[in-house]
mmCIF file of C-alpha atoms and ligand atoms in Angstrom:
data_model
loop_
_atom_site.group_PDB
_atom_site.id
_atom_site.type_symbol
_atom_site.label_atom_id
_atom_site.label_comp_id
_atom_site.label_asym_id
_atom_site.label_seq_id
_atom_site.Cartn_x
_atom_site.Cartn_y
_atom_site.Cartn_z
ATOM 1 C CA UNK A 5 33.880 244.803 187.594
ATOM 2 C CA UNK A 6 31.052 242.539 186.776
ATOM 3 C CA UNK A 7 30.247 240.064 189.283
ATOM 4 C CA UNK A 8 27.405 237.340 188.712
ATOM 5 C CA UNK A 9 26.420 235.325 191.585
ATOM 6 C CA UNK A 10 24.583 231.868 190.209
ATOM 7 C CA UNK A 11 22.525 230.709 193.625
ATOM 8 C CA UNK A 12 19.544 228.789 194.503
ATOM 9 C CA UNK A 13 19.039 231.463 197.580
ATOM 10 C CA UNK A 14 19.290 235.279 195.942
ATOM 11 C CA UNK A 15 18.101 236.118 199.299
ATOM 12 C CA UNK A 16 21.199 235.186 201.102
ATOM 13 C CA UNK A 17 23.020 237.266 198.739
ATOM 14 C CA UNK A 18 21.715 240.363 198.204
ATOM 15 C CA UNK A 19 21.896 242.162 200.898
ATOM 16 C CA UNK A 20 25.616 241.758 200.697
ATOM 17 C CA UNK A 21 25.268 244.020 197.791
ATOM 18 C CA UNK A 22 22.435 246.424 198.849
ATOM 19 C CA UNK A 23 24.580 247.314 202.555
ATOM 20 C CA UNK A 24 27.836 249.299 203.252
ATOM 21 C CA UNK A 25 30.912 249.180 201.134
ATOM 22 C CA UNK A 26 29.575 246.915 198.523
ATOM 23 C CA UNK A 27 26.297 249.395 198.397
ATOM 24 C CA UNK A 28 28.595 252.582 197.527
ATOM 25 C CA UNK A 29 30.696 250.633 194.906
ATOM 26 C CA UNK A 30 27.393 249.811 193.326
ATOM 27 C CA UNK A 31 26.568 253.406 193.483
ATOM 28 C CA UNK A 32 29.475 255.140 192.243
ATOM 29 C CA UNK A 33 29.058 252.116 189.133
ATOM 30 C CA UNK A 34 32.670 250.212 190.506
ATOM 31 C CA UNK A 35 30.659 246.978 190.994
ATOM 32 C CA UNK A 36 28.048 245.779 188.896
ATOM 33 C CA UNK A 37 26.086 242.511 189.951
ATOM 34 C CA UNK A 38 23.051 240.070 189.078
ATOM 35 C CA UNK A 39 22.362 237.309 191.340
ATOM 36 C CA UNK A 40 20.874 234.430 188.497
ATOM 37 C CA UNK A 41 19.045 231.720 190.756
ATOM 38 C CA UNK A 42 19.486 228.640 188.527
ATOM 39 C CA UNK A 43 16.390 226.706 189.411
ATOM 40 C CA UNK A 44 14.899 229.130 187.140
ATOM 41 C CA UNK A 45 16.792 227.272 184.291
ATOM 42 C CA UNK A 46 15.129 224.029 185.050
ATOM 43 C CA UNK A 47 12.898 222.115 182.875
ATOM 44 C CA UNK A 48 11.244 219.571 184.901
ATOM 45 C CA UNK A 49 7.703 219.656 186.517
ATOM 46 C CA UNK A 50 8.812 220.418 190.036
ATOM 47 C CA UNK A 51 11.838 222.847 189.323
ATOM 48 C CA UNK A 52 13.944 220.005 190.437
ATOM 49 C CA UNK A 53 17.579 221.118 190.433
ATOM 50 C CA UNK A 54 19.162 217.782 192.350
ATOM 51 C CA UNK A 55 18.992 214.521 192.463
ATOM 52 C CA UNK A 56 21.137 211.237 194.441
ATOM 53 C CA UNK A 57 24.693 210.459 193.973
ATOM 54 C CA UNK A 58 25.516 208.072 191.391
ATOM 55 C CA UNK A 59 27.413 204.901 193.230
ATOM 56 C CA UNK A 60 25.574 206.151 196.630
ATOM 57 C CA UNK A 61 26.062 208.116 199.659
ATOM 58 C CA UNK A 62 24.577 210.718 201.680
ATOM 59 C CA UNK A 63 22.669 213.833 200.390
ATOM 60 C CA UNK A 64 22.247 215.167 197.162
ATOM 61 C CA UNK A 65 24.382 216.508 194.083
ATOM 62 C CA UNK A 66 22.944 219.624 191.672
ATOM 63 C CA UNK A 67 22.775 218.040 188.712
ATOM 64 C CA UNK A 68 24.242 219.588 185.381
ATOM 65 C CA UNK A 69 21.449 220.481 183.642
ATOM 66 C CA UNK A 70 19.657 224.020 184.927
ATOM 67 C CA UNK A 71 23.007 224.738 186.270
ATOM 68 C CA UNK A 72 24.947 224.354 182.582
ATOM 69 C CA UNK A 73 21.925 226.723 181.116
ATOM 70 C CA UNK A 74 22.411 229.090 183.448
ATOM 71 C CA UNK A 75 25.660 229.122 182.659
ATOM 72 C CA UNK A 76 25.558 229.351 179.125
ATOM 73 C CA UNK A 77 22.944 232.137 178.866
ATOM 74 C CA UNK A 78 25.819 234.468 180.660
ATOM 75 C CA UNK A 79 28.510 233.112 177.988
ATOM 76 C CA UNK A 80 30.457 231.327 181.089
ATOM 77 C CA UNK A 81 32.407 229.805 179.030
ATOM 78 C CA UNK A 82 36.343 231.462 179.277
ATOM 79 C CA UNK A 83 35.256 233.547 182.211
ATOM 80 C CA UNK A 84 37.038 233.466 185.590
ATOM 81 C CA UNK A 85 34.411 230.973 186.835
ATOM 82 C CA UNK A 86 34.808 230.173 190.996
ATOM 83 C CA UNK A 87 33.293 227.665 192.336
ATOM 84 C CA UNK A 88 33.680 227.830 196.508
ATOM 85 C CA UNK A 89 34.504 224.281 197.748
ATOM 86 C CA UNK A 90 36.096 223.305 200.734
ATOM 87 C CA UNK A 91 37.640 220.811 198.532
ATOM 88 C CA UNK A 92 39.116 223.323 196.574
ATOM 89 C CA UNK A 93 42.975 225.168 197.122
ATOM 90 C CA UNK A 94 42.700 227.556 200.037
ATOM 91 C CA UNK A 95 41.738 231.080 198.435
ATOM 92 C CA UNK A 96 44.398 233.783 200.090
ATOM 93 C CA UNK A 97 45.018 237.571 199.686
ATOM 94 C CA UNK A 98 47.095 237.144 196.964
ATOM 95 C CA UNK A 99 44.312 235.579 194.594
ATOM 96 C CA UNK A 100 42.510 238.161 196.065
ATOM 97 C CA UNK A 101 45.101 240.527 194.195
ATOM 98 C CA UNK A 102 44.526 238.683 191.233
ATOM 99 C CA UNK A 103 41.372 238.349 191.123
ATOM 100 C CA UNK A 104 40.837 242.263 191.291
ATOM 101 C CA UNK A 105 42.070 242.752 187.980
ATOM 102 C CA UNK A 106 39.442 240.662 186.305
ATOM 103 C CA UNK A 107 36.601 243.009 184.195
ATOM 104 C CA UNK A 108 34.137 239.859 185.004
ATOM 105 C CA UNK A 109 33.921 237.175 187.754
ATOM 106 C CA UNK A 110 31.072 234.394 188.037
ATOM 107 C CA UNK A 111 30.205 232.411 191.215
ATOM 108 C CA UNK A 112 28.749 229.363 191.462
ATOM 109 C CA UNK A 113 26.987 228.637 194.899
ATOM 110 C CA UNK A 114 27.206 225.153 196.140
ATOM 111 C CA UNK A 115 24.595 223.492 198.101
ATOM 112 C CA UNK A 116 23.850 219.841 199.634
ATOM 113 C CA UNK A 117 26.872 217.739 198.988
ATOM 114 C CA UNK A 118 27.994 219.856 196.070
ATOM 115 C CA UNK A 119 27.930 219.827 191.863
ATOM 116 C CA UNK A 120 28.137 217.099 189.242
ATOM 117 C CA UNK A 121 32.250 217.267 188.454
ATOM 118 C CA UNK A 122 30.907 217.509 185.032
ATOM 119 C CA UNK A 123 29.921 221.121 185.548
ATOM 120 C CA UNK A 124 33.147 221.868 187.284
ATOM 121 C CA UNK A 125 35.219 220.205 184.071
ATOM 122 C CA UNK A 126 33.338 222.389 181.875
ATOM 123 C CA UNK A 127 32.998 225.733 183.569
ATOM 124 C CA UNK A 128 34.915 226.447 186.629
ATOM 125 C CA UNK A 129 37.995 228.149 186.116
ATOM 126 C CA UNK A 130 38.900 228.133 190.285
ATOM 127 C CA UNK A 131 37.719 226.214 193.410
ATOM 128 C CA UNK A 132 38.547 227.747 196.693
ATOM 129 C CA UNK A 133 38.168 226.885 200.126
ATOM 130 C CA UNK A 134 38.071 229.831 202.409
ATOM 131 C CA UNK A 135 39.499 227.565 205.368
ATOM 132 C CA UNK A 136 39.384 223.943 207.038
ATOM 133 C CA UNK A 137 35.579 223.989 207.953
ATOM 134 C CA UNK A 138 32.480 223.005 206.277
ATOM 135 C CA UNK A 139 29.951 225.543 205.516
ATOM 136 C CA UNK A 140 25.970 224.655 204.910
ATOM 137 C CA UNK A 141 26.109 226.491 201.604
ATOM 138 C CA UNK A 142 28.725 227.777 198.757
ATOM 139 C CA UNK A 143 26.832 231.957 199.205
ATOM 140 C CA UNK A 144 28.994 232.435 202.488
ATOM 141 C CA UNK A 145 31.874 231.392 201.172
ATOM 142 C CA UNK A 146 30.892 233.536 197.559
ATOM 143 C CA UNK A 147 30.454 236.770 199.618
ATOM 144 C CA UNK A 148 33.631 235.899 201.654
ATOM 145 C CA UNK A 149 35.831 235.525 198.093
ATOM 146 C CA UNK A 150 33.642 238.239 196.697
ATOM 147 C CA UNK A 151 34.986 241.142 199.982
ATOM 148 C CA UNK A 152 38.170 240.320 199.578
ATOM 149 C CA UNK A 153 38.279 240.931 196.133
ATOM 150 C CA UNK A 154 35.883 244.368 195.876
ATOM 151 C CA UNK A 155 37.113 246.125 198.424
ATOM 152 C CA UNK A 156 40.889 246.017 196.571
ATOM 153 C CA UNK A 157 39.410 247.615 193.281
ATOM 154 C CA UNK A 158 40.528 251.430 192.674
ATOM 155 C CA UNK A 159 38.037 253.798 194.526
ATOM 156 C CA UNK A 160 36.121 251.707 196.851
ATOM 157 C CA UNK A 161 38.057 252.159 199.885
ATOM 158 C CA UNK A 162 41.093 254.898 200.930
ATOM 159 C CA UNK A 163 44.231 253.811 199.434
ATOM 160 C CA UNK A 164 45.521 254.635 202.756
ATOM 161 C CA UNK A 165 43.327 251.679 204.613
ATOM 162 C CA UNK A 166 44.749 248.922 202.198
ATOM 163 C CA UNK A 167 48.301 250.253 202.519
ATOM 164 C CA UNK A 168 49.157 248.913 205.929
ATOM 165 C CA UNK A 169 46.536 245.380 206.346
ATOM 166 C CA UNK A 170 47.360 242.180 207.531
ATOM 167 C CA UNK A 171 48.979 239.477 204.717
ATOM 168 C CA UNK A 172 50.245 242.623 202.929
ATOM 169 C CA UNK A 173 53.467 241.332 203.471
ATOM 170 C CA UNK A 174 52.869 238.250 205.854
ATOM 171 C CA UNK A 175 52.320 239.885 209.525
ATOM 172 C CA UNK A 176 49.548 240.479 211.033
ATOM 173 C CA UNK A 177 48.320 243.886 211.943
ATOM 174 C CA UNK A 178 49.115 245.786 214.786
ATOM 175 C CA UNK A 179 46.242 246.507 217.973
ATOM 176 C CA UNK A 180 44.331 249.744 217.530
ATOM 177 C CA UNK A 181 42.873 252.432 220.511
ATOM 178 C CA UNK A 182 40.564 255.109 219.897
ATOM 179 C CA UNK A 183 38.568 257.185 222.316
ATOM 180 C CA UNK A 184 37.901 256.829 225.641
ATOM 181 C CA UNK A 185 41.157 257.040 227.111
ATOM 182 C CA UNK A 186 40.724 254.874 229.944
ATOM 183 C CA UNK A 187 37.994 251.532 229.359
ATOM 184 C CA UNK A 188 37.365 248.742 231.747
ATOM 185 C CA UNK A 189 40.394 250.492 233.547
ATOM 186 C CA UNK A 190 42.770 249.880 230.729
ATOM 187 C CA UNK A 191 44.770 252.817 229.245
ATOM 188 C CA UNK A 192 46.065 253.562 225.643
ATOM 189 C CA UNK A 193 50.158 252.576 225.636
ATOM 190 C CA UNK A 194 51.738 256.086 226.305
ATOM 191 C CA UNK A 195 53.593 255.824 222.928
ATOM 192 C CA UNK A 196 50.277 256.202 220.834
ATOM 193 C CA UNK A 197 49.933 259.900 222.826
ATOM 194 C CA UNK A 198 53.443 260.774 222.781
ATOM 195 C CA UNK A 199 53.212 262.457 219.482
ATOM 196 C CA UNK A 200 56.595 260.582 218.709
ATOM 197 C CA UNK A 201 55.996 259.050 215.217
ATOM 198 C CA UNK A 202 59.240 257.117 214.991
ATOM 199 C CA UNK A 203 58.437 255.598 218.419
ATOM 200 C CA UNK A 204 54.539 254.808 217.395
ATOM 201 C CA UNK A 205 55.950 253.052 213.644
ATOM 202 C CA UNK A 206 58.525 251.024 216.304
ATOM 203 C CA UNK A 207 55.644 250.009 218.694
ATOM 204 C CA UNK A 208 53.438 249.014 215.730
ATOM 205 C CA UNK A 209 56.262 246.541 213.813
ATOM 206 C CA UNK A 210 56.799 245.336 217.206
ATOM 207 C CA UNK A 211 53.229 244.709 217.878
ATOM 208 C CA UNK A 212 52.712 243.454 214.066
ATOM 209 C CA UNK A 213 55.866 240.737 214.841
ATOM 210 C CA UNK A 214 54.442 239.471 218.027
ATOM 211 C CA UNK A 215 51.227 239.262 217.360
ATOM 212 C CA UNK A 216 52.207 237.032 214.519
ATOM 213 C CA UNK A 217 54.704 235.149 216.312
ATOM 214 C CA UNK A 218 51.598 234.685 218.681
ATOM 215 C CA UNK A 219 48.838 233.629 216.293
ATOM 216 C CA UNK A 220 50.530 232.989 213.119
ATOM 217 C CA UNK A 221 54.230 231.838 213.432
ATOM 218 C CA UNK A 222 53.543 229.760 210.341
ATOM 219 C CA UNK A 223 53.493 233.057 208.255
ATOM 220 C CA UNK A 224 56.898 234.679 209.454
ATOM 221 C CA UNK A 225 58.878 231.638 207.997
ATOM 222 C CA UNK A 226 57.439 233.392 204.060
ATOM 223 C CA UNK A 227 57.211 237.108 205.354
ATOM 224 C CA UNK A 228 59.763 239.433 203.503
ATOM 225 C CA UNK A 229 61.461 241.501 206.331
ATOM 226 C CA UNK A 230 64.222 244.111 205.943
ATOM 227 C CA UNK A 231 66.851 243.790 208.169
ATOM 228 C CA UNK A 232 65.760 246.370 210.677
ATOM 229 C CA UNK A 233 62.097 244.573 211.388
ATOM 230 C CA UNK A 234 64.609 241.315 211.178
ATOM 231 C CA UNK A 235 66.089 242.596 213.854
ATOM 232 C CA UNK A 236 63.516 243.340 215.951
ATOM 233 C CA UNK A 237 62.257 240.128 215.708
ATOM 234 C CA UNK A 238 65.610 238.680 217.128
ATOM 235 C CA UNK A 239 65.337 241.149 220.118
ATOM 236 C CA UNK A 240 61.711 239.721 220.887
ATOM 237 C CA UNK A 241 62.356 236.426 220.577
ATOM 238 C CA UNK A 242 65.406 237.189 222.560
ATOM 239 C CA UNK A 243 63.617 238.554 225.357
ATOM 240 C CA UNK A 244 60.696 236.121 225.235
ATOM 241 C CA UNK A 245 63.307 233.074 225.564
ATOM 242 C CA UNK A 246 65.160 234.764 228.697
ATOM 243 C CA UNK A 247 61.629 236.157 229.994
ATOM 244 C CA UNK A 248 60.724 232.385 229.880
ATOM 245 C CA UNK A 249 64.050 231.134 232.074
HETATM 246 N N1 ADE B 4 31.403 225.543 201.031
HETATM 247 C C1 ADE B 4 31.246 224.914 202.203
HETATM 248 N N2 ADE B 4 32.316 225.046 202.979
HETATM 249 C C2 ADE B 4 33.216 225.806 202.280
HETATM 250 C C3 ADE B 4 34.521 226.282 202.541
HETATM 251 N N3 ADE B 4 35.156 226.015 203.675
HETATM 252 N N4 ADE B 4 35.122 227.011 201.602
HETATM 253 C C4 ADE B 4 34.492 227.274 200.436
HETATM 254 N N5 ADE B 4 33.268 226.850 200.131
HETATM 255 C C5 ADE B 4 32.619 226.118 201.050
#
């Protein structure tokens, strides 16, 4: 895949590609990238790249014209172009899916109180929001989008890790111990040393369910369960609503 990162601060982005993950999938020649900082693509005296917002307001807007260039001299044009927003439509795992089959994706990075709508009309193919805040700049939310896409290509993680993630199929993912066995006098549950594997897959769905019952109860109401986790769930909530008597 071929990402292009269009930014008016390369240095906020790439280190995101020079560090961890993102740095092997460069390696092993998964990812490609070029990070394209569009005042370069300005023709004006001072590099100017915004101006004020026609009928008023606070802050400024990027204007069209470096931007457009910018765009054009990558062929934008018919590309999955994202622009993050937090006007746009919330960006979830499952565009994440999507999105990993794409050869070539193209960010735009937002700043001050965003781009002309022209640009947007012409170019952008998506605008996400990656939640109900306000960032100071569109590059968070591009390396957000941008992680939750790379990391699902073929190769750059173990199949294994991806297999059994929160959203996968709408419940959150169960608690995890490792070594020490005892921390800030807390043990492991005895189930995850029992060597029992039915028992630990039982403990897990029932952590997975209440965990999302706890933070995300939103979620189970769209979450495809078969009818053993269904009933499990009915045996929580059973024992929640007589706990609670
Ligand atoms: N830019 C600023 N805030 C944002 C958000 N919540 N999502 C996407 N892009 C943003």
């Amino acid at each position: 895949m071929k990402i292009r990162v269009l930014t008016l601060f390369p240095e906020m982005i790439e280190p995101f590609f020079s560090s961890s993950i993102m740095k092997r999938a460069v390696k092993k020649g998964i990812v490609e990238y070029e990070i394209i900082n569009f005042r370069d693509f300005a023709n004006n005296a001072y590099n100017k790249v915004d101006d004020l917002p026609y009928g008023g307001g606070a802050g400024m807007v990027i204007m069209p014209d470096a931007l457009s260039l910018a765009l054009e001299s990558i062929g934008a044009k018919g590309k999955r172009v994202i622009f993050p927003t937090p006007s746009g439509r919330l960006f979830t795992q499952q565009d994440a899916q999507r999105l990993k089959e794409e050869d070539e994706l193209v960010f735009i990075c937002g700043h001050y109180e965003g781009i002309d709508q022209r640009v947007i009309d012409e170019y952008v193919s998506d605008e996400f929001s990656i939640g109900d805040y306000v960032l100071t700049s569109g590059e968070t939310a591009s390396i957000v989008i941008i992680d939750a896409v790379f990391r699902l290509i073929d190769g750059v993680i173990n199949k294994d890790s991806l297999s059994c993630e929160s959203f996968n199929d709408k419940l959150l993912e169960y608690p995890q111990y490792t070594r020490s066995l005892r921390y800030c006098s807390n043990s492991v549950p005895d189930v995850l040393l029992s060597g029992n594997h039915a028992g630990i897959t039982n403990w897990r769905d029932e952590m997975r369910l209440k965990k999302t019952m706890q933070f995300r109860p939103d979620m189970l109401s769209d979450a495809s369960l078969s009818i053993k986790m269904r009933r499990k769930l009915i045996n929580i909530t059973d024992k929640e609503f007589l706990e609670d008597l």
